[in-house]
Coordinates of C-alpha atoms in Angstrom, one line a residue:
M1 CA 0.0 0.0 0.0
P2 CA 1.7 3.3 -1.1
P3 CA 1.8 6.3 1.2
L4 CA -1.1 8.2 -0.3
R5 CA 0.1 11.6 0.7
L6 CA 3.1 11.6 -1.7
T7 CA 1.1 9.8 -4.4
S8 CA -1.6 12.5 -4.1
V9 CA 1.0 15.2 -4.4
L10 CA 2.4 13.6 -7.6
Q11 CA -1.0 13.0 -9.2
S12 CA -2.3 16.4 -8.3
A13 CA 0.7 17.9 -10.2
L14 CA 0.0 15.7 -13.3
P15 CA -3.8 15.0 -13.3
N16 CA -4.1 14.0 -17.0
L17 CA -1.9 11.0 -17.3
S18 CA -3.1 7.6 -18.6
D19 CA -3.7 4.7 -16.3
N20 CA -0.1 3.6 -16.9
G21 CA 1.2 7.1 -16.0
R22 CA -0.9 7.1 -12.8
A23 CA 0.5 3.7 -11.9
L24 CA 4.0 4.9 -12.4
L25 CA 3.4 7.8 -10.0
S26 CA 1.8 5.5 -7.5
A27 CA 4.9 3.3 -7.7
L28 CA 7.2 6.3 -7.1
G29 CA 5.1 7.3 -4.2
C30 CA 5.3 3.8 -2.8
L31 CA 9.1 3.9 -2.9
N32 CA 9.3 7.5 -1.7
G33 CA 10.9 8.4 -5.1
H34 CA 13.7 6.0 -4.8
P35 CA 13.4 3.1 -7.3
H36 CA 16.0 0.4 -6.8
G37 CA 17.1 0.0 -10.4
S38 CA 15.2 0.6 -13.6
Q39 CA 14.8 -3.1 -14.5
A40 CA 13.2 -4.0 -11.1
F41 CA 11.0 -0.9 -11.3
A42 CA 9.9 -1.9 -14.8
E43 CA 9.0 -5.4 -13.7
F44 CA 7.1 -4.0 -10.6
L45 CA 4.8 -2.1 -13.1
G46 CA 4.4 -5.0 -15.4
F47 CA 6.8 -3.9 -18.2
H48 CA 9.0 -6.5 -19.8
D49 CA 12.1 -4.5 -19.4
R50 CA 13.5 -1.0 -18.8
Y51 CA 13.4 -0.1 -22.4
Q52 CA 9.6 -0.7 -22.6
L53 CA 9.3 1.5 -19.4
A54 CA 11.4 4.2 -21.1
R55 CA 9.1 4.2 -24.2
A56 CA 6.0 4.4 -21.9
L57 CA 7.5 7.5 -20.2
R58 CA 8.1 9.1 -23.6
R59 CA 4.5 8.4 -24.6
E60 CA 3.3 10.1 -21.5
G61 CA 5.5 13.2 -22.3
L62 CA 7.5 12.5 -19.1
P63 CA 11.2 12.8 -18.6
S64 CA 13.5 9.8 -17.7
L65 CA 13.0 7.6 -14.7
E66 CA 16.0 9.2 -13.1
V67 CA 14.6 12.7 -13.4
M68 CA 11.1 11.5 -12.3
G69 CA 12.6 9.8 -9.3
G70 CA 14.6 12.9 -8.4
W71 CA 11.5 15.1 -8.4
A72 CA 9.5 12.5 -6.4
R73 CA 12.3 12.3 -3.9
T74 CA 12.4 16.1 -3.6
L75 CA 8.7 16.4 -3.1
Y76 CA 8.8 13.6 -0.5
W77 CA 11.4 15.5 1.5
M78 CA 9.5 18.7 1.2
S79 CA 6.3 17.0 2.4
E80 CA 8.2 15.4 5.3
A81 CA 9.9 18.6 6.3
E82 CA 6.5 20.4 6.4
I83 CA 5.0 17.7 8.6
T84 CA 7.9 16.9 10.9
G85 CA 9.8 20.2 10.9
K86 CA 13.1 18.3 10.2
S87 CA 15.9 19.7 8.1
L88 CA 17.0 18.0 4.9
R89 CA 20.1 16.8 6.7
E90 CA 18.0 15.1 9.3
L91 CA 15.7 13.5 6.7
A92 CA 18.6 12.2 4.7
E93 CA 20.4 10.8 7.7
R94 CA 17.2 9.1 8.8
E95 CA 17.3 7.2 5.5
H96 CA 21.1 6.6 5.6
V97 CA 21.7 9.0 2.7
D98 CA 24.7 11.3 2.7
P99 CA 23.3 14.8 3.2
A100 CA 25.6 16.2 0.6
I101 CA 24.1 13.8 -2.0
A102 CA 20.6 14.9 -0.9
Y103 CA 21.4 18.6 -1.3
R104 CA 23.0 18.0 -4.7
L105 CA 19.9 16.0 -5.9
V106 CA 17.6 18.8 -5.0
R107 CA 19.8 21.3 -6.8
R108 CA 20.1 19.1 -9.9
V109 CA 16.4 18.4 -10.4
T110 CA 15.0 21.8 -9.4
G111 CA 17.9 24.1 -10.3
R112 CA 17.5 25.7 -6.9
R113 CA 19.1 25.3 -3.4
W114 CA 17.1 23.5 -0.7
S115 CA 16.7 26.7 1.3
E116 CA 15.2 28.4 -1.8
V117 CA 12.9 25.4 -2.5
Q118 CA 11.7 25.4 1.1
R119 CA 11.0 29.1 0.9
D120 CA 9.0 28.7 -2.3
G121 CA 6.9 26.0 -0.6
L122 CA 5.4 22.7 -1.8
A123 CA 2.7 24.2 -4.1
V124 CA 5.2 26.2 -6.1
T125 CA 7.6 23.2 -6.4
M126 CA 4.7 21.1 -7.7
L127 CA 4.1 23.6 -10.4
R128 CA 7.8 23.4 -11.4
F129 CA 7.5 19.6 -11.4
R130 CA 4.6 19.9 -13.8
D131 CA 6.4 22.3 -16.1
C132 CA 9.4 19.9 -16.1
C133 CA 7.2 17.1 -17.1
G134 CA 5.7 19.1 -19.9
K135 CA 2.4 21.1 -19.9
D136 CA 1.4 19.2 -23.0
A137 CA 1.9 15.7 -21.6
R138 CA -0.2 13.2 -23.4
R139 CA -3.8 13.3 -22.2
H140 CA -5.6 10.0 -21.9
A141 CA -9.1 9.9 -23.2
G142 CA -10.4 8.0 -20.2
G143 CA -8.4 9.9 -17.6
R144 CA -10.0 10.1 -14.2
P145 CA -10.1 13.2 -12.0
T146 CA -7.5 13.1 -9.2
P147 CA -9.1 12.5 -5.8
P148 CA -8.4 15.0 -3.0
P149 CA -5.4 14.3 -0.9
I150 CA -6.1 11.8 1.9
L151 CA -3.5 11.2 4.5
F152 CA -2.4 7.5 4.6
A153 CA 0.2 5.8 6.7
G154 CA 3.4 4.9 5.0
P155 CA 5.6 1.9 5.6
K156 CA 4.7 -0.2 8.6
S157 CA 6.3 0.8 11.8
A158 CA 7.5 -1.5 14.5
V159 CA 4.7 -3.7 15.9
P160 CA 3.5 -3.0 19.5
S161 CA 5.5 -4.7 22.2
V162 CA 2.6 -4.7 24.6
V163 CA 0.1 -7.6 24.4
P164 CA -3.3 -7.4 26.2
A165 CA -3.3 -8.4 29.8
N166 CA -5.8 -11.2 29.3
S167 CA -3.6 -12.9 26.8
A168 CA -2.4 -16.5 27.2
R169 CA 0.0 -18.7 25.4
P170 CA -1.8 -21.5 23.4
R171 CA -1.7 -24.9 25.0
V172 CA 0.1 -27.7 23.1
A173 CA -1.5 -31.1 23.1
S174 CA -1.7 -34.3 21.1
P175 CA -4.1 -34.5 18.2
A176 CA -7.7 -35.4 19.0
P177 CA -8.7 -38.9 17.8
G178 CA -10.2 -39.0 14.3
H179 CA -8.8 -35.6 13.2
R180 CA -5.8 -35.6 11.0
V181 CA -3.5 -32.6 11.6
I182 CA -1.5 -31.1 8.7
Q183 CA 1.9 -30.5 10.2
S184 CA 4.7 -30.4 7.6
I185 CA 5.8 -29.0 4.3
S186 CA 5.3 -31.5 1.5
E187 CA 6.4 -29.5 -1.5
R188 CA 7.7 -26.0 -2.4
V189 CA 7.7 -24.1 -5.7
M190 CA 9.7 -21.0 -6.3
V191 CA 7.6 -18.0 -7.4
D192 CA 9.2 -14.5 -7.7
G193 CA 7.5 -11.1 -7.4
W194 CA 6.8 -11.3 -3.6
P195 CA 3.8 -13.7 -3.5
F196 CA 1.0 -12.4 -1.4
D197 CA -2.3 -14.2 -1.9
V198 CA -3.1 -17.7 -3.0
A199 CA -6.5 -19.2 -3.8
F200 CA -7.9 -22.4 -5.4
S201 CA -9.9 -22.1 -8.6
A202 CA -13.0 -24.2 -9.4
A203 CA -10.9 -25.9 -12.0
G204 CA -8.6 -27.3 -9.3
E205 CA -5.6 -25.1 -9.8
A206 CA -4.0 -22.6 -7.5
I207 CA -3.7 -18.9 -8.3
V208 CA -1.0 -16.8 -6.7
T209 CA -0.7 -13.0 -6.8
R210 CA 2.8 -11.5 -7.5
P211 CA 2.6 -7.8 -6.5
H212 CA 6.1 -7.0 -7.6
A213 CA 5.7 -8.6 -11.0
A214 CA 2.2 -7.3 -12.1
A215 CA 1.2 -10.9 -12.6
L216 CA -0.6 -14.0 -11.4
E217 CA 1.0 -17.4 -11.4
V218 CA -1.1 -20.5 -12.1
L219 CA 0.1 -23.6 -10.1
A220 CA -0.7 -27.3 -10.8
L221 CA -0.9 -29.5 -7.7
N222 CA 0.3 -33.0 -8.6
P223 CA 3.1 -32.3 -8.4
L224 CA 3.2 -28.7 -7.3
R225 CA 4.6 -26.6 -10.2
A226 CA 4.1 -23.3 -12.0
T227 CA 2.3 -23.8 -15.3
R228 CA 1.5 -20.3 -16.6
T229 CA 1.9 -16.6 -15.9
I230 CA -1.0 -14.2 -16.4
R231 CA -0.2 -10.5 -16.8
V232 CA -2.5 -8.1 -15.0
G233 CA -2.3 -4.5 -13.7
P234 CA 0.4 -3.2 -11.3
V235 CA 0.5 -4.6 -7.8
P236 CA -2.1 -7.5 -7.9
T237 CA -3.0 -8.1 -4.2
R238 CA -6.0 -10.3 -3.7
V239 CA -7.4 -13.0 -6.1
I240 CA -11.0 -14.2 -5.8
P241 CA -11.9 -17.0 -8.1
T242 CA -15.6 -17.6 -8.8
P243 CA -17.0 -20.8 -7.4
N244 CA -18.9 -23.5 -9.3
V245 CA -22.5 -22.6 -8.4
G246 CA -25.6 -23.7 -10.3
P247 CA -25.1 -24.8 -13.9
A248 CA -21.5 -25.3 -15.1
P249 CA -20.0 -21.8 -15.9
K250 CA -18.9 -21.0 -19.5
S251 CA -15.6 -20.0 -18.1
H252 CA -13.8 -19.8 -14.8
I253 CA -13.4 -16.1 -13.8
A254 CA -11.2 -14.6 -11.1
Y255 CA -11.4 -11.0 -9.7
V256 CA -8.0 -9.5 -8.9
T257 CA -7.5 -6.2 -6.9
T258 CA -4.7 -4.3 -8.8
Q259 CA -3.7 -1.5 -6.5
F260 CA -1.8 0.9 -8.9
A261 CA -4.3 0.3 -11.7
E262 CA -7.0 1.6 -9.4
A263 CA -9.2 -1.2 -10.6
V264 CA -10.4 -4.8 -10.1
A265 CA -9.1 -6.9 -13.0
I266 CA -11.3 -9.6 -14.5
V267 CA -9.3 -12.7 -15.5
D268 CA -10.5 -15.6 -17.6
L269 CA -8.7 -18.6 -16.0
D270 CA -9.4 -20.8 -19.0
T271 CA -7.9 -18.5 -21.6
R272 CA -5.3 -17.3 -19.1
E273 CA -5.8 -13.6 -19.8
Q274 CA -7.3 -10.5 -18.4
I275 CA -10.6 -9.8 -20.2
G276 CA -11.7 -6.6 -18.5
S277 CA -11.4 -4.3 -15.4
I278 CA -13.7 -2.4 -13.1
P279 CA -12.4 1.0 -12.0
V280 CA -12.7 1.8 -8.2
P281 CA -12.0 5.0 -6.2
G282 CA -8.4 4.6 -5.1
H283 CA -6.1 1.6 -4.9
A284 CA -8.0 -1.7 -4.6
L285 CA -6.8 -3.7 -1.7
G286 CA -9.0 -6.5 -0.1
A287 CA -11.9 -8.3 -1.8
V288 CA -14.6 -10.8 -0.9
L289 CA -17.3 -12.4 -3.1
A290 CA -20.9 -12.6 -1.8
P291 CA -22.6 -16.0 -1.7
G292 CA -24.0 -16.6 -5.2
G293 CA -21.3 -14.5 -6.8
N294 CA -23.5 -11.5 -7.8
M295 CA -21.7 -8.9 -5.6
L296 CA -18.1 -8.3 -5.0
Y297 CA -17.0 -6.1 -2.0
V298 CA -13.6 -4.3 -2.2
T299 CA -11.6 -2.1 0.2
T300 CA -9.5 0.8 -1.1
N301 CA -6.7 3.0 0.3
Q302 CA -9.2 5.9 0.4
D303 CA -10.6 4.1 3.4
R304 CA -13.8 3.0 1.6
L305 CA -15.7 -0.2 1.2
V306 CA -16.9 -0.5 -2.4
A307 CA -19.8 -2.7 -3.7
I308 CA -19.5 -4.0 -7.2
S309 CA -22.1 -5.8 -9.3
T310 CA -20.4 -8.7 -11.0
V311 CA -23.3 -8.9 -13.4
Q312 CA -23.1 -5.2 -14.5
R313 CA -19.3 -5.1 -13.8
A314 CA -19.7 -1.7 -12.2
V315 CA -19.5 0.0 -8.8
T316 CA -23.0 0.2 -7.3
G317 CA -22.1 2.0 -4.0
S318 CA -19.4 2.8 -1.5
A319 CA -19.1 3.8 2.1
A320 CA -16.4 5.1 4.5
I321 CA -14.7 2.7 6.9
P322 CA -12.1 3.6 9.5
W323 CA -9.1 2.3 7.5
G324 CA -8.7 0.3 4.3
S325 CA -7.0 -3.0 4.5
P326 CA -6.1 -5.9 2.1
Q327 CA -8.2 -8.2 4.3
L328 CA -12.0 -8.7 4.1
T329 CA -14.4 -11.5 4.8
M330 CA -18.2 -12.2 4.8
H331 CA -20.6 -13.6 7.3
P332 CA -21.8 -17.1 6.1
T333 CA -25.4 -15.7 5.8
G334 CA -24.2 -13.1 3.3
R335 CA -25.9 -10.4 5.4
W336 CA -22.7 -8.7 6.6
V337 CA -19.3 -7.8 5.3
I338 CA -16.6 -7.9 8.0
A339 CA -13.7 -5.5 7.5
P340 CA -10.6 -5.4 9.7
C341 CA -9.4 -1.8 9.8
W342 CA -5.7 -2.3 10.1
R343 CA -3.9 0.4 12.2
A344 CA -7.2 1.7 13.5
G345 CA -7.3 -1.4 15.8
V346 CA -11.0 -2.0 15.0
I347 CA -13.1 -4.5 13.0
V348 CA -16.3 -3.3 11.5
E349 CA -19.4 -5.2 10.6
V350 CA -21.1 -3.7 7.5
D351 CA -24.6 -4.3 6.2
A352 CA -24.0 -5.9 2.8
A353 CA -27.2 -4.3 1.3
T354 CA -26.9 -0.7 2.7
L355 CA -23.1 -0.5 3.4
A356 CA -24.0 1.0 6.8
I357 CA -21.7 0.0 9.7
T358 CA -23.8 -2.0 12.1
R359 CA -21.2 -2.8 14.8
R360 CA -17.6 -2.1 15.8
F361 CA -15.3 -4.5 17.6
E362 CA -12.4 -2.7 19.3
V363 CA -9.4 -5.1 19.5
G364 CA -6.4 -2.8 19.3
G365 CA -3.1 -3.4 17.7
I366 CA -2.9 -3.8 13.9
V367 CA -5.7 -6.0 12.7
Q368 CA -4.9 -8.3 9.8
D369 CA -6.7 -11.3 8.4
V370 CA -10.1 -12.4 9.7
V371 CA -12.3 -15.5 9.3
V372 CA -15.8 -16.5 10.5
S373 CA -16.8 -19.9 11.6
R374 CA -19.4 -21.5 9.3
D375 CA -22.1 -21.4 12.1
G376 CA -21.6 -17.7 12.2
Q377 CA -20.9 -17.7 15.9
S378 CA -17.1 -16.9 16.1
L379 CA -14.9 -14.3 14.5
Y380 CA -11.2 -14.9 14.5
A381 CA -8.7 -12.0 13.9
A382 CA -4.9 -12.2 13.4
N383 CA -3.2 -9.2 14.8
E384 CA 0.2 -7.9 13.9
G385 CA 0.6 -6.8 17.5
G386 CA 1.3 -10.5 18.2
W387 CA -2.0 -12.1 19.1
L388 CA -5.2 -13.8 18.0
D389 CA -8.6 -12.5 19.0
V390 CA -11.8 -14.4 19.2
V391 CA -15.1 -12.5 19.1
H392 CA -18.5 -14.1 19.9
L393 CA -20.6 -12.6 17.1
P394 CA -24.1 -13.0 18.6
T395 CA -23.1 -10.8 21.6
G396 CA -20.2 -8.9 20.1
R397 CA -18.0 -9.8 23.1
R398 CA -14.3 -10.7 22.8
T399 CA -14.1 -14.1 24.4
A400 CA -10.4 -14.9 24.0
T401 CA -7.0 -13.4 23.2
I402 CA -4.2 -15.8 22.5
D403 CA -0.6 -14.4 22.8
L404 CA 1.4 -15.6 19.8
G405 CA 4.5 -13.6 20.8
T406 CA 5.2 -12.3 17.2
P407 CA 3.3 -10.5 14.4
A408 CA 0.4 -12.6 12.9
L409 CA -0.9 -11.9 9.4
G410 CA -2.4 -14.8 7.4
L411 CA -5.4 -16.7 8.9
A412 CA -7.4 -19.6 7.5
L413 CA -10.0 -22.2 8.6
T414 CA -9.9 -25.7 7.3
P415 CA -13.1 -26.8 5.4
D416 CA -14.3 -28.9 8.4
H417 CA -13.7 -25.9 10.6
E418 CA -11.6 -28.0 13.0
H419 CA -8.3 -26.2 12.7
L420 CA -7.0 -22.7 12.3
F421 CA -3.8 -21.9 10.4
I422 CA -2.0 -18.7 11.5
G423 CA 0.9 -17.2 9.6
L424 CA 3.6 -15.6 11.8
L425 CA 5.0 -13.0 9.5
S426 CA 8.4 -12.2 11.1
A427 CA 9.0 -15.6 12.6
G428 CA 8.7 -17.6 9.4
R429 CA 6.3 -20.1 10.9
V430 CA 2.7 -21.3 10.5
V431 CA 0.8 -22.4 13.7
V432 CA -1.9 -25.0 13.4
M433 CA -4.4 -24.6 16.2
Q434 CA -7.4 -26.7 17.1
R435 CA -10.4 -24.4 17.0
Q436 CA -12.2 -26.1 19.9
G437 CA -10.3 -25.0 23.0
L438 CA -7.7 -23.0 21.0
I439 CA -5.1 -25.7 21.4
E440 CA -1.8 -25.6 19.4
R441 CA -1.4 -28.8 17.4
A442 CA 1.7 -28.0 15.3
V443 CA 4.2 -25.4 14.4
I444 CA 5.5 -25.5 10.8
V445 CA 8.7 -23.7 10.0
T446 CA 8.4 -22.1 6.5
G447 CA 11.2 -19.5 6.8
G448 CA 10.8 -16.3 4.9
R449 CA 7.7 -14.2 5.4
P450 CA 4.5 -16.2 5.2
R451 CA 1.6 -14.1 3.9
L452 CA -1.9 -15.5 3.0
I453 CA -3.0 -19.0 3.4
A454 CA -5.5 -21.2 1.4
P455 CA -6.8 -24.6 2.6
H456 CA -7.9 -26.9 -0.3
P457 CA -11.6 -27.6 -0.4
S458 CA -10.8 -31.3 0.3
G459 CA -9.1 -30.4 3.5
E460 CA -6.1 -32.6 2.5
L461 CA -3.6 -29.8 1.9
V462 CA -2.9 -26.1 2.5
L463 CA -1.0 -23.6 0.4
V464 CA 1.0 -20.7 2.0
A465 CA 2.2 -17.8 -0.1
N466 CA 5.6 -16.6 1.1
E467 CA 6.9 -13.1 0.3
A468 CA 10.4 -14.3 0.2
G469 CA 9.8 -16.0 -3.2
W470 CA 8.0 -19.3 -2.9
V471 CA 4.7 -21.1 -2.2
D472 CA 4.6 -24.0 0.3
L473 CA 2.2 -27.0 0.1
L474 CA 1.5 -28.3 3.6
R475 CA 0.1 -31.8 4.2

């Protein structure tokens, strides 16, 4: 999720770019104007190589990536100086940059000293940035108006060290008779591009999002292997395949939130290509499909929950929530959407028909993935603060808090709803916990940074996307 303040500054200065141009500005905003190599940056945006990226910049009427990055860096420092009151020397040292290099960069891209740039102010510097990029930059016929600047937290800060007082370490016990416990890695396939989400399609394949490669990877299961790459918009985050409901579908469809494309991509899993997209306000993050598949609910970094008709392929409504997050789930009845609000430390229950918030569950910390038991009684929430919360939905009371001792992110329930899988982001482990009694059954060492988790409908295996560059199959 890019820091929206800098992204808004860049897009406000250049409001008439194409979708590709807006994605490039979002990527610069995400990296605070400091791309680590033109080839890696090109792949991040879905270009084949840095030459294709350079041609795209020229089509937009923009200068080179080096110049664009220098301007973005300067605007970032100006914005930070206004907010924090820090000098350029302090800002540079905070980022382990030689202050002399920072001062020279500002002078090179703006033609003025830092003291002069500061005296002119951010608004004047934005105008100079626009002039440098060309007043006659190519206008895109379908260009969208730039949204008003909305403050958004940047990179994640350190997780809280304090865990709620009523927390407890999970007990460790032997498996209950009759219930097989998945407890080891069976296979691993390497997938680059920082794998984030993984899901099983109705056709029996697995689909993995690759946010830093602007692509999905299709995996076969026997044996586990990558079979095809599907190109989508920049920063694909969540993938939601449509289930087999009613008559056999003509094709297997998946909806993919593509952050920097400011849209939900529609992918045909049979032809292995993107066949359309649905624009949304802001960067699309989390998504969940309603029972029956007629409605898709999406969160964005403008802190909104957006309802999309999958029949009309259009947004039908949106509402404000405390904080947008890549996580989202739905009550089994389909009546409510449940949205964890990340750093706000709250989970909201939203009426699926009206998008009105009906209840709030204050849990603190940094709320990540959430799941609901199939009987609709229990809500489970992984917390980056280092714990797992359990909320009794009929009463809205928090009934348990389990201390995990390290940031938790991914969360999944097995199809029989007997076990929870909890991904421990920094520890490189997945905890398998019996739902009844919240008893720890296994700890699986994955290494890396495990992200989202997908149990197979058969219950025989589980896939774990790992940001370090692979997907694990657990049995």
